[in-house]
Amino acid sequence: MKHKFIISGGGTGGHIYPAVAIANELKNRFPDAEFLFVGAEDRMEMEKVPQAGYKIKGLWISGLQRSLSLQNLAFPLKLVSSLRKSLQILKEFKPDVAIGTGGYASAPLLRMAALRSIPCLIQEQNSHAGITNKWLSGKVQKICVAYEGMEKFFPSKKLKLTGNPVRQDLLEISSKKEEAIAFFNLKKEKKTLLVLGGSLGARRINQLIEKSLPFFEKNDLQLIWQCGKYYEETYKNKGSETVQVHAFLNRMDLAYAAADFIISRAGALSVSELCLVGKPVVFIPSPNVAEDHQTKNAKAISEKNAALLIKENDLDSSFENEFSELIASEEKQKTLSENIKKLAKPNATKDIVEEIEKLLEKSR
């Protein structure tokens, strides 16, 4: 029997990557299955999903702005339009299961799928549930989550703790240290700090790194500094023998393998990857995201003594002291590494797909 899967998730890479990873694993298990993605018309999924080899249809939908905005006036119209188009797509495609990974477009699609009695599964990446998934939770059969304690957002009987899909090339990084040192042309005798601000960059992290360059030099550290494409022009002249500035890192597996310490934002997928990588991490969460979920993600890790958390407001007063303590204490480094590794969920994608298979069996 040829299965059909409809998948919706987008707006950011944090929703798109899990959706594509789930589709790829389903394709491995059901090679002749048909897939259709549904996204928001003007968002990055319209480009990224076809690049991954899947068809996608767009809805005219966007989120409610948190401030008073003219865009909010169009929201009811967009929602009605998207619900109608979702219903039309579902009637034509006739999926066996509908899967949502968060983002605006998954709300109307999964709402209409549930109304048509199509089995539905949603995947929540963050430790603080998003608006879309909270709204859908009463209508779907299964909710796959990445953190414990999600009963405060969702019906506990529907929950399955799976973790977030992560890149499989990160499972073997411990064997890649020599290759990584050669790839980045690093000095073997120096410790390496990897700085990650996301593909576009993080202004406050970049400012901190620029200001702290003399401090890093004094502590004999070499840097792989991913500043993001928005900030490449600003910081590329800060490169030196011990400081490499990159707009983007194509070989994340080697960047992680080379690192002794990591400074990072706390988006859901970054956190899941860093648990797998198991290096001492300083999280500097972005305060500018919906419901401050990056701070909540980082807290869920730091409260288990598995990473350091420094808020942007505290960087000037705390960063050098806290980071000095970390690099001076091998015991602290070891504790953070061991504790964060315990939180890793390397089989997340397979576990999510097993839940989808169970829904398929029930719907037969």
mmCIF file of C-alpha atoms in Angstrom:
data_model
loop_
_atom_site.group_PDB
_atom_site.id
_atom_site.type_symbol
_atom_site.label_atom_id
_atom_site.label_comp_id
_atom_site.label_asym_id
_atom_site.label_seq_id
_atom_site.Cartn_x
_atom_site.Cartn_y
_atom_site.Cartn_z
ATOM 1 C CA MET A 1 0.000 0.000 0.000
ATOM 2 C CA LYS A 2 1.365 3.401 -1.036
ATOM 3 C CA HIS A 3 1.317 5.853 1.873
ATOM 4 C CA LYS A 4 0.802 9.611 1.661
ATOM 5 C CA PHE A 5 2.208 12.063 4.191
ATOM 6 C CA ILE A 6 1.433 15.771 4.454
ATOM 7 C CA ILE A 7 3.900 17.815 6.491
ATOM 8 C CA SER A 8 3.755 21.423 7.615
ATOM 9 C CA GLY A 9 6.301 23.468 9.499
ATOM 10 C CA GLY A 10 8.163 26.637 8.728
ATOM 11 C CA GLY A 11 8.917 30.288 9.250
ATOM 12 C CA THR A 12 12.367 29.454 10.624
ATOM 13 C CA GLY A 13 14.992 26.752 10.128
ATOM 14 C CA GLY A 14 14.062 25.486 13.591
ATOM 15 C CA HIS A 15 10.699 24.319 12.214
ATOM 16 C CA ILE A 16 11.825 23.381 8.680
ATOM 17 C CA TYR A 17 14.814 21.181 9.533
ATOM 18 C CA PRO A 18 12.813 18.766 11.760
ATOM 19 C CA ALA A 19 10.076 18.554 9.102
ATOM 20 C CA VAL A 20 12.590 17.577 6.401
ATOM 21 C CA ALA A 21 14.412 15.136 8.737
ATOM 22 C CA ILE A 22 11.102 13.387 9.534
ATOM 23 C CA ALA A 23 10.246 13.202 5.811
ATOM 24 C CA ASN A 24 13.676 11.715 5.010
ATOM 25 C CA GLU A 25 13.283 9.007 7.663
ATOM 26 C CA LEU A 26 9.749 8.198 6.446
ATOM 27 C CA LYS A 27 11.142 7.939 2.902
ATOM 28 C CA ASN A 28 13.767 5.438 4.127
ATOM 29 C CA ARG A 29 11.014 3.252 5.575
ATOM 30 C CA PHE A 30 8.437 3.766 2.816
ATOM 31 C CA PRO A 31 10.435 4.350 -0.408
ATOM 32 C CA ASP A 32 7.331 4.600 -2.604
ATOM 33 C CA ALA A 33 5.461 7.013 -0.291
ATOM 34 C CA GLU A 34 4.191 10.372 -1.547
ATOM 35 C CA PHE A 35 5.002 13.587 0.332
ATOM 36 C CA LEU A 36 3.535 17.063 0.237
ATOM 37 C CA PHE A 37 4.712 19.993 2.360
ATOM 38 C CA VAL A 38 2.553 22.999 3.168
ATOM 39 C CA GLY A 39 4.191 26.300 4.176
ATOM 40 C CA ALA A 40 3.644 30.038 4.444
ATOM 41 C CA GLU A 41 3.827 31.686 0.996
ATOM 42 C CA ASP A 42 6.585 34.208 1.663
ATOM 43 C CA ARG A 43 8.738 32.284 4.152
ATOM 44 C CA MET A 44 12.012 30.377 3.799
ATOM 45 C CA GLU A 45 10.358 26.937 3.558
ATOM 46 C CA MET A 46 9.230 27.798 -0.003
ATOM 47 C CA GLU A 47 12.923 27.708 -0.972
ATOM 48 C CA LYS A 48 14.390 25.196 1.507
ATOM 49 C CA VAL A 49 11.861 22.365 1.064
ATOM 50 C CA PRO A 50 12.257 22.093 -2.762
ATOM 51 C CA GLN A 51 16.053 22.171 -2.217
ATOM 52 C CA ALA A 52 15.580 19.079 -0.033
ATOM 53 C CA GLY A 53 13.695 17.389 -2.887
ATOM 54 C CA TYR A 54 10.052 17.751 -1.781
ATOM 55 C CA LYS A 55 6.973 19.450 -3.265
ATOM 56 C CA ILE A 56 5.467 22.338 -1.300
ATOM 57 C CA LYS A 57 2.279 24.406 -1.510
ATOM 58 C CA GLY A 58 2.005 27.856 0.086
ATOM 59 C CA LEU A 59 -0.717 29.388 2.258
ATOM 60 C CA TRP A 60 -1.407 33.106 2.642
ATOM 61 C CA ILE A 61 -0.746 33.198 6.381
ATOM 62 C CA SER A 62 1.371 35.048 8.916
ATOM 63 C CA GLY A 63 1.510 35.298 12.696
ATOM 64 C CA LEU A 64 -0.174 37.857 14.897
ATOM 65 C CA GLN A 65 2.204 40.729 15.670
ATOM 66 C CA ARG A 66 2.774 41.257 19.367
ATOM 67 C CA SER A 67 2.469 45.041 19.008
ATOM 68 C CA LEU A 68 -0.491 46.959 17.567
ATOM 69 C CA SER A 69 -0.007 46.634 13.842
ATOM 70 C CA LEU A 70 -1.897 47.088 10.582
ATOM 71 C CA GLN A 71 -0.784 43.568 9.676
ATOM 72 C CA ASN A 72 -3.015 42.232 12.468
ATOM 73 C CA LEU A 73 -6.086 43.625 10.688
ATOM 74 C CA ALA A 74 -5.454 41.200 7.808
ATOM 75 C CA PHE A 75 -4.974 38.212 10.115
ATOM 76 C CA PRO A 76 -8.637 36.994 10.234
ATOM 77 C CA LEU A 77 -8.819 37.215 6.430
ATOM 78 C CA LYS A 78 -5.538 35.286 6.051
ATOM 79 C CA LEU A 79 -6.696 32.630 8.509
ATOM 80 C CA VAL A 80 -10.009 32.042 6.691
ATOM 81 C CA SER A 81 -8.183 31.935 3.333
ATOM 82 C CA SER A 82 -5.624 29.433 4.712
ATOM 83 C CA LEU A 83 -8.270 27.189 6.278
ATOM 84 C CA ARG A 84 -10.123 27.041 2.944
ATOM 85 C CA LYS A 85 -6.970 26.331 0.956
ATOM 86 C CA SER A 86 -5.852 23.703 3.493
ATOM 87 C CA LEU A 87 -9.192 21.916 3.108
ATOM 88 C CA GLN A 88 -8.829 21.968 -0.685
ATOM 89 C CA ILE A 89 -5.236 20.588 -0.472
ATOM 90 C CA LEU A 90 -6.337 17.799 1.901
ATOM 91 C CA LYS A 91 -9.280 16.792 -0.359
ATOM 92 C CA GLU A 92 -6.975 16.593 -3.379
ATOM 93 C CA PHE A 93 -3.951 14.915 -1.748
ATOM 94 C CA LYS A 94 -5.821 12.571 0.659
ATOM 95 C CA PRO A 95 -2.990 12.004 3.180
ATOM 96 C CA ASP A 96 -2.855 9.050 5.588
ATOM 97 C CA VAL A 97 -1.217 11.151 8.310
ATOM 98 C CA ALA A 98 -0.675 14.906 8.859
ATOM 99 C CA ILE A 99 2.506 16.039 10.639
ATOM 100 C CA GLY A 100 3.177 19.517 12.050
ATOM 101 C CA THR A 101 6.476 20.895 13.340
ATOM 102 C CA GLY A 102 5.299 24.379 14.320
ATOM 103 C CA GLY A 103 5.088 27.705 12.495
ATOM 104 C CA TYR A 104 2.086 29.618 11.158
ATOM 105 C CA ALA A 105 1.156 27.330 8.270
ATOM 106 C CA SER A 106 0.840 24.191 10.377
ATOM 107 C CA ALA A 107 -2.073 25.688 12.340
ATOM 108 C CA PRO A 108 -4.715 25.831 9.567
ATOM 109 C CA LEU A 109 -3.467 22.658 7.864
ATOM 110 C CA LEU A 110 -3.553 20.421 10.945
ATOM 111 C CA ARG A 111 -6.803 21.981 12.173
ATOM 112 C CA MET A 112 -8.532 21.014 8.935
ATOM 113 C CA ALA A 113 -6.835 17.585 8.881
ATOM 114 C CA ALA A 114 -8.183 16.877 12.374
ATOM 115 C CA LEU A 115 -11.675 17.979 11.267
ATOM 116 C CA ARG A 116 -11.452 15.425 8.433
ATOM 117 C CA SER A 117 -10.428 12.699 10.943
ATOM 118 C CA ILE A 118 -6.931 12.374 9.453
ATOM 119 C CA PRO A 119 -4.515 11.136 12.177
ATOM 120 C CA CYS A 120 -2.283 14.048 13.269
ATOM 121 C CA LEU A 121 1.079 14.292 15.044
ATOM 122 C CA ILE A 122 2.874 17.462 16.103
ATOM 123 C CA GLN A 123 6.489 17.923 17.155
ATOM 124 C CA GLU A 124 7.415 20.681 19.635
ATOM 125 C CA GLN A 125 11.100 21.630 19.594
ATOM 126 C CA ASN A 126 11.240 24.036 22.547
ATOM 127 C CA SER A 127 10.971 23.722 26.320
ATOM 128 C CA HIS A 128 8.221 26.375 26.176
ATOM 129 C CA ALA A 129 5.470 25.363 23.743
ATOM 130 C CA GLY A 130 4.679 27.615 20.786
ATOM 131 C CA ILE A 131 1.248 29.186 20.234
ATOM 132 C CA THR A 132 0.472 27.034 17.166
ATOM 133 C CA ASN A 133 1.179 23.719 18.875
ATOM 134 C CA LYS A 134 -0.707 24.728 22.037
ATOM 135 C CA TRP A 135 -3.729 25.604 19.874
ATOM 136 C CA LEU A 136 -3.540 22.275 18.022
ATOM 137 C CA SER A 137 -2.818 20.054 21.032
ATOM 138 C CA GLY A 138 -6.453 19.236 21.805
ATOM 139 C CA LYS A 139 -7.110 18.090 18.235
ATOM 140 C CA VAL A 140 -4.107 15.835 17.480
ATOM 141 C CA GLN A 141 -3.431 12.217 18.476
ATOM 142 C CA LYS A 142 0.269 12.447 19.418
ATOM 143 C CA ILE A 143 2.675 15.194 20.561
ATOM 144 C CA CYS A 144 6.423 14.494 20.359
ATOM 145 C CA VAL A 145 8.467 16.746 22.661
ATOM 146 C CA ALA A 146 12.146 17.425 23.313
ATOM 147 C CA TYR A 147 11.992 18.303 27.031
ATOM 148 C CA GLU A 148 10.569 16.818 30.199
ATOM 149 C CA GLY A 149 7.773 18.633 32.035
ATOM 150 C CA MET A 150 5.717 19.501 28.940
ATOM 151 C CA GLU A 151 2.514 18.396 30.726
ATOM 152 C CA LYS A 152 2.097 22.052 31.686
ATOM 153 C CA PHE A 153 1.308 22.818 28.029
ATOM 154 C CA PHE A 154 -0.125 19.602 26.607
ATOM 155 C CA PRO A 155 -2.399 16.672 27.627
ATOM 156 C CA SER A 156 0.009 14.215 29.296
ATOM 157 C CA LYS A 157 -1.572 11.109 27.705
ATOM 158 C CA LYS A 158 -0.627 12.375 24.223
ATOM 159 C CA LEU A 159 3.025 13.118 25.034
ATOM 160 C CA LYS A 160 6.070 11.196 23.858
ATOM 161 C CA LEU A 161 9.565 12.388 24.859
ATOM 162 C CA THR A 162 11.639 11.891 21.704
ATOM 163 C CA GLY A 163 14.049 14.840 21.500
ATOM 164 C CA ASN A 164 14.651 16.911 18.366
ATOM 165 C CA PRO A 165 15.910 15.586 15.023
ATOM 166 C CA VAL A 166 19.634 16.372 14.694
ATOM 167 C CA ARG A 167 22.289 15.938 12.007
ATOM 168 C CA GLN A 168 23.544 12.372 12.041
ATOM 169 C CA ASP A 169 27.097 13.458 11.170
ATOM 170 C CA LEU A 170 27.409 14.795 14.746
ATOM 171 C CA LEU A 171 27.259 11.307 16.244
ATOM 172 C CA GLU A 172 30.899 10.580 15.396
ATOM 173 C CA ILE A 173 32.667 13.877 16.113
ATOM 174 C CA SER A 174 34.992 12.463 18.787
ATOM 175 C CA SER A 175 36.902 10.633 16.043
ATOM 176 C CA LYS A 176 37.282 13.785 13.905
ATOM 177 C CA LYS A 177 39.541 15.947 16.133
ATOM 178 C CA GLU A 178 42.696 15.518 13.994
ATOM 179 C CA GLU A 179 40.759 16.128 10.761
ATOM 180 C CA ALA A 180 39.150 19.226 12.312
ATOM 181 C CA ILE A 181 42.489 20.714 13.425
ATOM 182 C CA ALA A 182 43.874 20.260 9.907
ATOM 183 C CA PHE A 183 40.677 21.558 8.229
ATOM 184 C CA PHE A 184 40.691 24.811 10.239
ATOM 185 C CA ASN A 185 44.505 25.007 10.301
ATOM 186 C CA LEU A 186 44.564 25.245 14.108
ATOM 187 C CA LYS A 187 47.488 24.982 16.510
ATOM 188 C CA LYS A 188 47.369 21.649 18.341
ATOM 189 C CA GLU A 189 48.804 23.051 21.564
ATOM 190 C CA LYS A 190 46.126 25.763 21.956
ATOM 191 C CA LYS A 191 42.563 25.353 23.234
ATOM 192 C CA THR A 192 39.852 26.338 20.749
ATOM 193 C CA LEU A 193 36.735 28.434 21.390
ATOM 194 C CA LEU A 194 33.879 28.047 18.889
ATOM 195 C CA VAL A 195 31.455 31.001 18.731
ATOM 196 C CA LEU A 196 28.021 30.443 17.140
ATOM 197 C CA GLY A 197 25.459 33.188 16.591
ATOM 198 C CA GLY A 198 23.258 31.492 14.007
ATOM 199 C CA SER A 199 23.487 31.708 10.203
ATOM 200 C CA LEU A 200 22.459 35.379 10.093
ATOM 201 C CA GLY A 201 24.501 36.322 13.172
ATOM 202 C CA ALA A 202 23.867 37.662 16.664
ATOM 203 C CA ARG A 203 24.745 41.320 17.184
ATOM 204 C CA ARG A 204 25.234 41.164 20.944
ATOM 205 C CA ILE A 205 27.417 38.046 20.827
ATOM 206 C CA ASN A 206 29.561 39.602 18.081
ATOM 207 C CA GLN A 207 30.004 42.773 20.145
ATOM 208 C CA LEU A 208 31.040 40.670 23.142
ATOM 209 C CA ILE A 209 33.593 38.663 21.144
ATOM 210 C CA GLU A 210 35.136 41.789 19.592
ATOM 211 C CA LYS A 211 35.463 43.423 23.013
ATOM 212 C CA SER A 212 36.876 40.205 24.548
ATOM 213 C CA LEU A 213 39.576 39.484 21.935
ATOM 214 C CA PRO A 214 42.412 40.725 24.233
ATOM 215 C CA PHE A 215 40.958 38.594 27.069
ATOM 216 C CA PHE A 216 40.942 35.476 24.847
ATOM 217 C CA GLU A 217 44.512 36.185 23.721
ATOM 218 C CA LYS A 218 45.653 36.574 27.338
ATOM 219 C CA ASN A 219 44.119 33.150 28.046
ATOM 220 C CA ASP A 220 45.942 31.599 25.054
ATOM 221 C CA LEU A 221 42.748 30.652 23.177
ATOM 222 C CA GLN A 222 42.279 30.382 19.410
ATOM 223 C CA LEU A 223 38.844 31.225 17.979
ATOM 224 C CA ILE A 224 36.554 29.911 15.270
ATOM 225 C CA TRP A 225 34.096 32.826 15.197
ATOM 226 C CA GLN A 226 30.963 32.395 13.122
ATOM 227 C CA CYS A 227 29.713 35.992 12.945
ATOM 228 C CA GLY A 228 26.799 35.443 10.502
ATOM 229 C CA LYS A 229 26.268 36.838 7.015
ATOM 230 C CA TYR A 230 24.753 40.124 8.276
ATOM 231 C CA TYR A 231 27.977 40.938 10.137
ATOM 232 C CA GLU A 232 30.680 39.626 7.813
ATOM 233 C CA GLU A 233 31.715 43.072 6.550
ATOM 234 C CA THR A 234 31.851 44.465 10.097
ATOM 235 C CA TYR A 235 34.108 41.799 11.586
ATOM 236 C CA LYS A 236 36.125 40.157 8.807
ATOM 237 C CA ASN A 237 39.079 42.493 9.496
ATOM 238 C CA LYS A 238 39.256 41.155 13.093
ATOM 239 C CA GLY A 239 40.806 37.917 11.842
ATOM 240 C CA SER A 240 44.349 37.118 12.926
ATOM 241 C CA GLU A 241 46.683 34.171 13.402
ATOM 242 C CA THR A 242 44.525 32.995 16.323
ATOM 243 C CA VAL A 243 41.099 34.375 15.297
ATOM 244 C CA GLN A 244 39.215 32.989 12.302
ATOM 245 C CA VAL A 245 36.107 34.917 11.270
ATOM 246 C CA HIS A 246 33.519 33.035 9.179
ATOM 247 C CA ALA A 247 30.148 34.252 7.905
ATOM 248 C CA PHE A 248 28.969 30.649 7.807
ATOM 249 C CA LEU A 249 30.388 27.220 8.714
ATOM 250 C CA ASN A 250 29.724 24.501 6.139
ATOM 251 C CA ARG A 251 31.354 21.730 8.177
ATOM 252 C CA MET A 252 29.613 22.017 11.534
ATOM 253 C CA ASP A 253 30.733 18.494 12.441
ATOM 254 C CA LEU A 254 34.398 19.574 12.176
ATOM 255 C CA ALA A 255 33.754 22.897 13.946
ATOM 256 C CA TYR A 256 32.249 21.009 16.897
ATOM 257 C CA ALA A 257 35.075 18.423 16.793
ATOM 258 C CA ALA A 258 37.722 21.171 16.950
ATOM 259 C CA ALA A 259 36.105 23.013 19.867
ATOM 260 C CA ASP A 260 37.144 22.785 23.515
ATOM 261 C CA PHE A 261 34.586 25.447 24.536
ATOM 262 C CA ILE A 262 31.461 26.720 22.766
ATOM 263 C CA ILE A 263 29.522 29.986 23.043
ATOM 264 C CA SER A 264 26.090 29.713 21.426
ATOM 265 C CA ARG A 265 22.547 30.995 21.151
ATOM 266 C CA ALA A 266 19.914 28.624 22.576
ATOM 267 C CA GLY A 267 17.546 27.840 19.713
ATOM 268 C CA ALA A 268 15.940 24.423 20.149
ATOM 269 C CA LEU A 269 17.956 22.632 17.469
ATOM 270 C CA SER A 270 21.264 24.193 18.543
ATOM 271 C CA VAL A 271 20.611 23.003 22.101
ATOM 272 C CA SER A 272 19.808 19.471 20.883
ATOM 273 C CA GLU A 273 22.990 19.389 18.785
ATOM 274 C CA LEU A 274 25.119 20.647 21.660
ATOM 275 C CA CYS A 275 23.772 17.900 23.947
ATOM 276 C CA LEU A 276 24.989 15.378 21.387
ATOM 277 C CA VAL A 277 28.355 17.122 20.974
ATOM 278 C CA GLY A 278 28.994 17.105 24.730
ATOM 279 C CA LYS A 279 31.443 20.035 25.053
ATOM 280 C CA PRO A 280 31.401 22.764 27.761
ATOM 281 C CA VAL A 281 28.877 25.365 26.555
ATOM 282 C CA VAL A 282 28.057 28.955 27.485
ATOM 283 C CA PHE A 283 24.519 29.782 26.318
ATOM 284 C CA ILE A 284 23.733 33.429 25.557
ATOM 285 C CA PRO A 285 20.030 33.207 24.617
ATOM 286 C CA SER A 286 18.405 35.716 22.301
ATOM 287 C CA PRO A 287 15.859 37.811 24.243
ATOM 288 C CA ASN A 288 14.140 38.803 20.976
ATOM 289 C CA VAL A 289 12.249 35.588 20.196
ATOM 290 C CA ALA A 290 8.638 34.572 20.811
ATOM 291 C CA GLU A 291 7.858 34.036 24.497
ATOM 292 C CA ASP A 292 11.599 34.227 25.322
ATOM 293 C CA HIS A 293 11.845 30.507 24.532
ATOM 294 C CA GLN A 294 15.648 30.564 24.080
ATOM 295 C CA THR A 295 16.134 31.567 27.718
ATOM 296 C CA LYS A 296 13.758 28.779 28.762
ATOM 297 C CA ASN A 297 15.647 26.245 26.585
ATOM 298 C CA ALA A 298 18.992 27.288 28.097
ATOM 299 C CA LYS A 299 17.573 27.221 31.639
ATOM 300 C CA ALA A 300 16.332 23.654 31.137
ATOM 301 C CA ILE A 301 19.985 22.675 30.501
ATOM 302 C CA SER A 302 21.795 24.966 32.970
ATOM 303 C CA GLU A 303 19.490 23.921 35.840
ATOM 304 C CA LYS A 304 20.877 20.386 35.400
ATOM 305 C CA ASN A 305 24.439 21.748 35.778
ATOM 306 C CA ALA A 306 25.018 20.871 32.117
ATOM 307 C CA ALA A 307 25.882 24.332 30.713
ATOM 308 C CA LEU A 308 26.443 27.944 31.745
ATOM 309 C CA LEU A 309 23.728 30.513 31.030
ATOM 310 C CA ILE A 310 24.557 34.219 30.795
ATOM 311 C CA LYS A 311 21.809 36.643 29.801
ATOM 312 C CA GLU A 312 22.656 39.453 27.381
ATOM 313 C CA ASN A 313 22.048 42.053 30.115
ATOM 314 C CA ASP A 314 24.659 40.392 32.339
ATOM 315 C CA LEU A 315 27.441 39.966 29.770
ATOM 316 C CA ASP A 316 29.402 43.103 30.680
ATOM 317 C CA SER A 317 29.373 42.320 34.391
ATOM 318 C CA SER A 318 29.648 38.507 34.359
ATOM 319 C CA PHE A 319 31.160 37.084 31.190
ATOM 320 C CA GLU A 320 34.896 37.367 31.857
ATOM 321 C CA ASN A 321 34.582 36.095 35.454
ATOM 322 C CA GLU A 322 32.397 33.122 34.562
ATOM 323 C CA PHE A 323 34.403 32.175 31.490
ATOM 324 C CA SER A 324 37.715 32.511 33.389
ATOM 325 C CA GLU A 325 36.414 30.106 36.026
ATOM 326 C CA LEU A 326 35.391 27.626 33.341
ATOM 327 C CA ILE A 327 38.711 27.597 31.493
ATOM 328 C CA ALA A 328 40.649 27.397 34.769
ATOM 329 C CA SER A 329 38.760 24.350 36.062
ATOM 330 C CA GLU A 330 39.138 21.043 34.233
ATOM 331 C CA GLU A 331 36.766 19.534 36.775
ATOM 332 C CA LYS A 332 34.026 22.038 35.860
ATOM 333 C CA GLN A 333 34.607 21.378 32.139
ATOM 334 C CA LYS A 334 34.314 17.623 32.712
ATOM 335 C CA THR A 335 31.127 17.995 34.810
ATOM 336 C CA LEU A 336 29.389 20.177 32.199
ATOM 337 C CA SER A 337 30.424 17.820 29.375
ATOM 338 C CA GLU A 338 29.231 14.686 31.141
ATOM 339 C CA ASN A 339 25.934 16.239 32.236
ATOM 340 C CA ILE A 340 25.006 17.718 28.846
ATOM 341 C CA LYS A 341 25.763 14.385 27.102
ATOM 342 C CA LYS A 342 23.238 12.677 29.388
ATOM 343 C CA LEU A 343 20.512 14.906 27.889
ATOM 344 C CA ALA A 344 21.235 13.889 24.278
ATOM 345 C CA LYS A 345 18.551 12.103 22.252
ATOM 346 C CA PRO A 346 20.416 10.696 19.223
ATOM 347 C CA ASN A 347 17.466 8.585 17.998
ATOM 348 C CA ALA A 348 14.887 11.383 17.974
ATOM 349 C CA THR A 349 13.978 11.212 14.270
ATOM 350 C CA LYS A 350 13.531 7.420 14.356
ATOM 351 C CA ASP A 351 11.446 7.643 17.546
ATOM 352 C CA ILE A 352 9.158 10.297 16.006
ATOM 353 C CA VAL A 353 8.681 8.200 12.863
ATOM 354 C CA GLU A 354 7.821 5.161 14.989
ATOM 355 C CA GLU A 355 4.970 7.208 16.496
ATOM 356 C CA ILE A 356 3.817 8.101 12.961
ATOM 357 C CA GLU A 357 3.889 4.400 12.025
ATOM 358 C CA LYS A 358 1.643 3.632 15.010
ATOM 359 C CA LEU A 359 -0.874 6.225 13.730
ATOM 360 C CA LEU A 360 -0.760 4.576 10.292
ATOM 361 C CA GLU A 361 -1.566 1.181 11.804
ATOM 362 C CA LYS A 362 -4.513 2.606 13.760
ATOM 363 C CA SER A 363 -5.938 4.327 10.679
ATOM 364 C CA ARG A 364 -6.020 1.145 8.569
#
